[in-house]
């Protein structure tokens, strides 16, 4: 039932986000840094430096946005998927691969109603630490250079201090200055990422999962579904990573020193290709694979255990 799917999806999302959010933060920072302004050499280097400069909870900056909106996101996606599957099915027959892909495409399209603002706010909070660290580095370099020319009367530059902002403050400022459209910056790039992801992931998962079914009418073993979810999720994540890089760059409101700004998808693609090379479109790809694989693996665990069904079954008994 839809309530059971919603509960399972929400629980899976909350657990998944909590487990993999630090890796997602590293992905955002790696994708946003441009040539000549590299602070981090790898995911582990990014996480170590983040802990040193911002503390353990610095790895969870922006997590509250995801945790708040993950359930509405799942609700829209699941409801839209059921709607499209119902209208694409013929006389209750099993959907063909093409119709399955169309249903998932429709669900992915509806999902961006929540996904785009959620990603928009999350990216600002995740990347704030990188920009602050870059400013501190530039200030330290300026201080060293000024100390050598102190005889000429040049004063030393003070350390850059990061001003902490919240998702609420960012939302208010965007609504005040740009209206609701401000929260949907990068909508096109989000669609280019999420729709192909759904098209790749769900048919691939279904076919991999089917390989582990001994009987066509029986469910595949748990470990088969878990591994299928991980493989399909990581494959789809890497496949759409160029779109994720473009989306991350477009949705970043603040830039580091000497970093490019972009007017749209084509402008962003052109500048990345010309200045950073084609490999730049794979920045953070392994981080994204490490984020997506556990997310869908955890989702399979939640659905396999049937937490929602247990809770819904217990509800009438509790009332009685």
CSV table of C-alpha atoms in Angstrom, one decimal:
chain,number,residue,atom,x,y,z
A,1,UNK,CA,0.0,0.0,0.0
A,2,UNK,CA,1.1,3.6,-0.5
A,3,UNK,CA,1.2,4.3,3.3
A,4,UNK,CA,3.5,1.3,3.8
A,5,UNK,CA,5.7,2.4,0.9
A,6,UNK,CA,5.8,6.0,2.3
A,7,UNK,CA,6.9,4.8,5.7
A,8,UNK,CA,9.5,2.4,4.3
A,9,UNK,CA,10.8,5.1,2.0
A,10,UNK,CA,11.0,7.7,4.7
A,11,UNK,CA,12.8,5.4,7.2
A,12,UNK,CA,15.2,4.2,4.5
A,13,UNK,CA,15.9,7.8,3.5
A,14,UNK,CA,16.5,9.0,7.1
A,15,UNK,CA,18.9,6.1,7.8
A,16,UNK,CA,20.6,6.4,4.5
A,17,UNK,CA,21.2,10.1,4.7
A,18,UNK,CA,22.6,9.8,8.2
A,19,UNK,CA,25.0,7.1,7.2
A,20,UNK,CA,26.4,8.5,3.9
A,21,UNK,CA,26.0,12.3,4.3
A,22,UNK,CA,29.8,13.0,5.0
A,23,UNK,CA,30.6,11.3,1.7
A,24,UNK,CA,28.0,13.5,0.0
A,25,UNK,CA,29.6,16.6,1.5
A,26,UNK,CA,33.0,15.5,0.1
A,27,UNK,CA,31.4,15.0,-3.3
A,28,UNK,CA,30.0,18.5,-3.3
A,29,UNK,CA,33.2,20.1,-2.3
A,30,UNK,CA,35.3,18.1,-4.8
A,31,UNK,CA,32.9,18.9,-7.6
A,32,UNK,CA,32.9,22.7,-6.8
A,33,UNK,CA,36.6,23.2,-6.6
A,34,UNK,CA,38.2,24.4,-9.8
A,35,UNK,CA,41.7,24.2,-11.2
A,36,UNK,CA,44.1,26.5,-9.5
A,37,UNK,CA,42.0,26.6,-6.3
A,38,UNK,CA,42.2,23.0,-5.2
A,39,UNK,CA,42.0,22.5,-1.4
A,40,UNK,CA,41.3,18.8,-1.4
A,41,UNK,CA,43.1,16.0,-3.3
A,42,UNK,CA,40.6,13.2,-2.5
A,43,UNK,CA,37.5,12.2,-0.5
A,44,UNK,CA,39.6,11.1,2.5
A,45,UNK,CA,41.7,14.3,2.4
A,46,UNK,CA,38.5,16.4,2.3
A,47,UNK,CA,36.9,14.6,5.2
A,48,UNK,CA,40.1,14.8,7.3
A,49,UNK,CA,40.5,18.6,6.7
A,50,UNK,CA,36.8,19.1,7.4
A,51,UNK,CA,37.0,17.5,10.8
A,52,UNK,CA,40.2,19.4,11.6
A,53,UNK,CA,38.8,22.8,10.7
A,54,UNK,CA,35.0,22.4,11.4
A,55,UNK,CA,34.8,19.5,13.9
A,56,UNK,CA,33.0,16.2,13.5
A,57,UNK,CA,29.6,17.7,13.0
A,58,UNK,CA,31.1,19.9,10.2
A,59,UNK,CA,30.7,16.8,8.0
A,60,UNK,CA,26.9,17.0,8.5
A,61,UNK,CA,26.4,20.6,7.4
A,62,UNK,CA,23.2,20.7,5.4
A,63,UNK,CA,22.0,17.3,6.6
A,64,UNK,CA,19.0,18.8,8.4
A,65,UNK,CA,17.6,20.0,5.0
A,66,UNK,CA,17.8,16.4,3.6
A,67,UNK,CA,16.4,14.8,6.8
A,68,UNK,CA,13.4,17.3,6.7
A,69,UNK,CA,12.6,16.9,3.0
A,70,UNK,CA,13.5,13.3,2.4
A,71,UNK,CA,10.0,12.0,3.4
A,72,UNK,CA,8.0,14.4,1.2
A,73,UNK,CA,10.4,13.6,-1.7
A,74,UNK,CA,9.8,9.9,-1.3
A,75,UNK,CA,6.0,10.5,-1.0
A,76,UNK,CA,5.9,12.4,-4.3
A,77,UNK,CA,8.1,9.9,-6.1
A,78,UNK,CA,6.2,6.8,-4.9
A,79,UNK,CA,2.8,8.3,-5.5
A,80,UNK,CA,3.8,9.5,-9.0
A,81,UNK,CA,5.3,6.1,-9.8
A,82,UNK,CA,2.1,4.3,-8.8
A,83,UNK,CA,0.1,6.8,-10.8
A,84,UNK,CA,2.1,6.3,-14.0
A,85,UNK,CA,2.3,2.5,-13.6
A,86,UNK,CA,-1.5,2.4,-13.2
A,87,UNK,CA,-2.1,4.4,-16.3
A,88,UNK,CA,0.6,2.6,-18.4
A,89,UNK,CA,-0.5,-0.9,-17.5
A,90,UNK,CA,-3.0,-2.7,-19.8
A,91,UNK,CA,-5.7,-4.8,-18.1
A,92,UNK,CA,-3.5,-5.2,-15.0
A,93,UNK,CA,-0.8,-7.0,-17.0
A,94,UNK,CA,2.9,-6.7,-16.1
A,95,UNK,CA,4.6,-3.6,-17.5
A,96,UNK,CA,7.0,-4.0,-20.4
A,97,UNK,CA,10.5,-2.7,-20.0
A,98,UNK,CA,9.7,0.4,-22.1
A,99,UNK,CA,6.6,1.2,-20.0
A,100,UNK,CA,8.5,0.6,-16.8
A,101,UNK,CA,11.1,3.1,-17.9
A,102,UNK,CA,8.4,5.6,-18.8
A,103,UNK,CA,6.8,5.2,-15.4
A,104,UNK,CA,10.1,5.8,-13.6
A,105,UNK,CA,10.8,8.7,-15.9
A,106,UNK,CA,7.5,10.3,-14.9
A,107,UNK,CA,8.2,9.7,-11.2
A,108,UNK,CA,11.7,11.2,-11.5
A,109,UNK,CA,10.3,14.3,-13.2
A,110,UNK,CA,7.7,14.8,-10.4
A,111,UNK,CA,10.4,14.2,-7.7
A,112,UNK,CA,12.3,17.3,-8.7
A,113,UNK,CA,9.6,19.4,-7.1
A,114,UNK,CA,11.2,18.7,-3.8
A,115,UNK,CA,14.6,17.6,-4.9
A,116,UNK,CA,15.7,20.9,-6.5
A,117,UNK,CA,15.1,23.2,-3.5
A,118,UNK,CA,16.5,20.5,-1.2
A,119,UNK,CA,19.7,20.2,-3.2
A,120,UNK,CA,19.9,23.9,-3.7
A,121,UNK,CA,19.9,24.6,0.1
A,122,UNK,CA,22.1,21.6,0.9
A,123,UNK,CA,24.8,22.6,-1.5
A,124,UNK,CA,25.1,26.2,-0.1
A,125,UNK,CA,25.6,24.7,3.4
A,126,UNK,CA,28.0,22.0,2.3
A,127,UNK,CA,30.2,24.2,0.3
A,128,UNK,CA,30.4,27.1,2.8
A,129,UNK,CA,33.2,25.4,4.7
A,130,UNK,CA,35.3,25.0,1.5
A,131,UNK,CA,34.9,28.7,0.6
A,132,UNK,CA,35.8,29.8,4.2
A,133,UNK,CA,38.9,27.5,4.2
A,134,UNK,CA,40.0,29.0,0.9
A,135,UNK,CA,39.6,32.6,2.2
A,136,UNK,CA,41.6,31.7,5.3
A,137,UNK,CA,44.4,30.2,3.1
A,138,UNK,CA,44.4,33.4,0.9
A,139,UNK,CA,44.5,35.5,4.0
A,140,UNK,CA,47.4,33.5,5.4
A,141,UNK,CA,49.3,33.9,2.1
A,142,UNK,CA,48.6,37.6,2.1
A,143,UNK,CA,49.9,37.9,5.7
A,144,UNK,CA,53.1,36.2,4.7
A,145,UNK,CA,53.6,38.4,1.7
A,146,UNK,CA,52.8,41.5,3.7
A,147,UNK,CA,55.2,40.6,6.5
A,148,UNK,CA,58.0,40.7,3.9
A,149,UNK,CA,57.0,44.1,2.8
A,150,UNK,CA,56.2,45.5,6.2
A,151,UNK,CA,59.1,48.0,5.8
A,152,UNK,CA,57.0,49.6,3.1
A,153,UNK,CA,54.2,50.2,5.6
A,154,UNK,CA,51.9,47.4,4.3
A,155,UNK,CA,49.7,46.1,7.1
A,156,UNK,CA,49.1,42.4,7.8
A,157,UNK,CA,45.8,40.9,6.7
A,158,UNK,CA,43.6,39.5,9.4
A,159,UNK,CA,42.2,36.0,9.3
A,160,UNK,CA,39.1,35.4,7.4
A,161,UNK,CA,36.1,34.6,9.7
A,162,UNK,CA,33.3,32.4,8.4
A,163,UNK,CA,29.8,33.7,8.9
A,164,UNK,CA,27.5,30.7,9.6
A,165,UNK,CA,24.2,30.8,7.7
A,166,UNK,CA,21.2,28.5,8.0
A,167,UNK,CA,18.9,27.0,5.5
A,168,UNK,CA,16.1,29.3,6.7
A,169,UNK,CA,18.2,32.4,6.2
A,170,UNK,CA,19.2,31.3,2.7
A,171,UNK,CA,15.5,30.5,1.8
A,172,UNK,CA,14.3,33.9,3.1
A,173,UNK,CA,17.0,35.7,1.1
A,174,UNK,CA,16.2,33.8,-2.1
A,175,UNK,CA,12.5,34.3,-1.8
A,176,UNK,CA,13.0,38.0,-1.1
A,177,UNK,CA,15.4,38.6,-4.0
A,178,UNK,CA,14.3,36.1,-6.6
A,179,UNK,CA,11.0,34.7,-5.5
A,180,UNK,CA,10.1,31.0,-5.7
A,181,UNK,CA,12.3,30.7,-8.8
A,182,UNK,CA,15.3,31.3,-6.7
A,183,UNK,CA,14.8,27.9,-5.0
A,184,UNK,CA,14.6,26.2,-8.4
A,185,UNK,CA,17.9,27.4,-9.8
A,186,UNK,CA,19.4,24.4,-11.6
A,187,UNK,CA,16.0,22.8,-12.3
A,188,UNK,CA,17.0,21.8,-15.8
A,189,UNK,CA,20.3,20.2,-14.7
A,190,UNK,CA,18.4,18.4,-11.9
A,191,UNK,CA,16.0,16.9,-14.4
A,192,UNK,CA,18.9,15.9,-16.7
A,193,UNK,CA,20.4,14.0,-13.7
A,194,UNK,CA,17.4,12.5,-12.0
A,195,UNK,CA,15.3,11.4,-15.0
A,196,UNK,CA,18.2,9.4,-16.7
A,197,UNK,CA,19.1,8.0,-13.3
A,198,UNK,CA,15.6,6.5,-12.8
A,199,UNK,CA,15.6,5.2,-16.4
A,200,UNK,CA,19.0,3.4,-15.8
A,201,UNK,CA,18.6,2.3,-12.2
A,202,UNK,CA,15.1,0.7,-12.0
A,203,UNK,CA,15.3,-1.6,-15.1
A,204,UNK,CA,18.8,-2.5,-14.3
A,205,UNK,CA,17.9,-3.4,-10.7
A,206,UNK,CA,14.8,-5.4,-11.9
A,207,UNK,CA,16.9,-7.5,-14.3
A,208,UNK,CA,19.8,-8.1,-11.9
A,209,UNK,CA,17.3,-9.0,-9.1
A,210,UNK,CA,15.5,-11.4,-11.5
A,211,UNK,CA,18.8,-13.3,-12.0
A,212,UNK,CA,18.6,-14.4,-8.3
A,213,UNK,CA,15.0,-15.6,-8.4
A,214,UNK,CA,14.8,-19.4,-8.3
A,215,UNK,CA,11.1,-19.2,-9.0
A,216,UNK,CA,9.5,-16.5,-11.1
A,217,UNK,CA,6.7,-16.2,-8.7
A,218,UNK,CA,8.9,-15.9,-5.6
A,219,UNK,CA,10.9,-13.1,-4.3
A,220,UNK,CA,14.7,-13.1,-4.7
A,221,UNK,CA,16.8,-13.7,-1.6
A,222,UNK,CA,17.5,-10.7,0.5
A,223,UNK,CA,21.3,-10.6,-0.3
A,224,UNK,CA,20.5,-10.7,-4.1
A,225,UNK,CA,18.2,-7.6,-3.8
A,226,UNK,CA,20.7,-5.9,-1.7
A,227,UNK,CA,23.6,-6.4,-4.1
A,228,UNK,CA,21.4,-5.6,-7.1
A,229,UNK,CA,20.4,-2.3,-5.5
A,230,UNK,CA,24.1,-1.5,-4.8
A,231,UNK,CA,25.3,-2.4,-8.3
A,232,UNK,CA,22.4,-0.7,-10.1
A,233,UNK,CA,22.6,2.4,-7.9
A,234,UNK,CA,26.4,2.9,-8.3
A,235,UNK,CA,26.2,2.2,-12.1
A,236,UNK,CA,23.4,4.8,-12.6
A,237,UNK,CA,25.2,7.3,-10.3
A,238,UNK,CA,28.4,7.2,-12.3
A,239,UNK,CA,26.5,7.3,-15.6
A,240,UNK,CA,24.8,10.6,-14.7
A,241,UNK,CA,27.7,12.2,-12.8
A,242,UNK,CA,28.5,14.8,-15.5
A,243,UNK,CA,25.0,16.2,-15.0
A,244,UNK,CA,25.5,16.2,-11.3
A,245,UNK,CA,28.7,18.2,-11.6
A,246,UNK,CA,26.9,20.8,-13.8
A,247,UNK,CA,24.0,20.9,-11.4
A,248,UNK,CA,26.2,21.4,-8.4
A,249,UNK,CA,28.1,24.2,-10.1
A,250,UNK,CA,24.9,26.0,-11.2
A,251,UNK,CA,23.3,25.8,-7.8
A,252,UNK,CA,26.3,27.2,-5.9
A,253,UNK,CA,25.5,30.8,-5.1
A,254,UNK,CA,28.9,31.7,-3.6
A,255,UNK,CA,32.2,31.2,-5.4
A,256,UNK,CA,35.7,30.9,-4.2
A,257,UNK,CA,38.5,33.3,-5.3
A,258,UNK,CA,38.9,33.4,-9.1
A,259,UNK,CA,36.3,30.8,-9.7
A,260,UNK,CA,34.0,30.9,-12.8
A,261,UNK,CA,30.3,31.8,-12.7
A,262,UNK,CA,27.9,30.2,-15.2
A,263,UNK,CA,24.8,31.5,-17.0
A,264,UNK,CA,23.3,28.1,-17.8
A,265,UNK,CA,23.8,24.4,-18.6
A,266,UNK,CA,25.6,25.0,-22.0
A,267,UNK,CA,27.8,27.8,-20.6
A,268,UNK,CA,28.8,25.6,-17.6
A,269,UNK,CA,29.5,22.6,-19.9
A,270,UNK,CA,31.6,24.7,-22.2
A,271,UNK,CA,33.7,26.4,-19.5
A,272,UNK,CA,34.3,23.1,-17.6
A,273,UNK,CA,35.4,21.4,-20.9
A,274,UNK,CA,37.7,24.2,-22.0
A,275,UNK,CA,39.3,25.1,-18.6
A,276,UNK,CA,39.3,21.8,-16.7
A,277,UNK,CA,39.1,19.1,-19.4
A,278,UNK,CA,36.6,16.3,-19.9
A,279,UNK,CA,37.8,14.4,-16.8
A,280,UNK,CA,36.3,17.3,-14.7
A,281,UNK,CA,32.9,15.9,-15.4
A,282,UNK,CA,33.8,12.8,-13.4
A,283,UNK,CA,34.7,14.8,-10.3
A,284,UNK,CA,33.2,13.1,-7.2
A,285,UNK,CA,32.0,10.2,-9.3
A,286,UNK,CA,33.4,7.6,-6.8
A,287,UNK,CA,32.0,9.6,-3.9
A,288,UNK,CA,28.5,9.6,-5.6
A,289,UNK,CA,28.8,5.9,-6.2
A,290,UNK,CA,29.6,5.3,-2.5
A,291,UNK,CA,26.7,7.5,-1.5
A,292,UNK,CA,24.1,6.0,-3.8
A,293,UNK,CA,25.0,2.3,-3.4
A,294,UNK,CA,24.4,2.2,0.4
A,295,UNK,CA,21.3,4.4,0.1
A,296,UNK,CA,19.6,1.8,-2.2
A,297,UNK,CA,21.1,-1.1,-0.3
A,298,UNK,CA,19.6,0.3,3.0
A,299,UNK,CA,16.3,0.8,1.1
A,300,UNK,CA,16.3,-2.9,0.2
A,301,UNK,CA,17.0,-3.8,3.9
A,302,UNK,CA,14.0,-1.7,5.1
A,303,UNK,CA,11.7,-3.1,2.5
A,304,UNK,CA,12.8,-6.6,3.1
A,305,UNK,CA,12.3,-6.3,6.9
A,306,UNK,CA,8.9,-4.7,6.3
A,307,UNK,CA,9.1,-2.1,9.1
A,308,UNK,CA,6.1,-0.2,7.7
A,309,UNK,CA,3.9,-3.4,7.5
A,310,UNK,CA,4.8,-4.2,11.1
A,311,UNK,CA,3.9,-0.7,12.3
A,312,UNK,CA,0.6,-0.6,10.4
A,313,UNK,CA,-0.3,-4.1,11.7
A,314,UNK,CA,0.4,-3.1,15.2
A,315,UNK,CA,-1.6,0.2,15.1
A,316,UNK,CA,-5.1,-1.4,15.2
A,317,UNK,CA,-4.0,-3.8,18.0
A,318,UNK,CA,-2.6,-0.9,20.0
A,319,UNK,CA,-5.9,1.0,19.6
A,320,UNK,CA,-7.9,-2.1,20.6
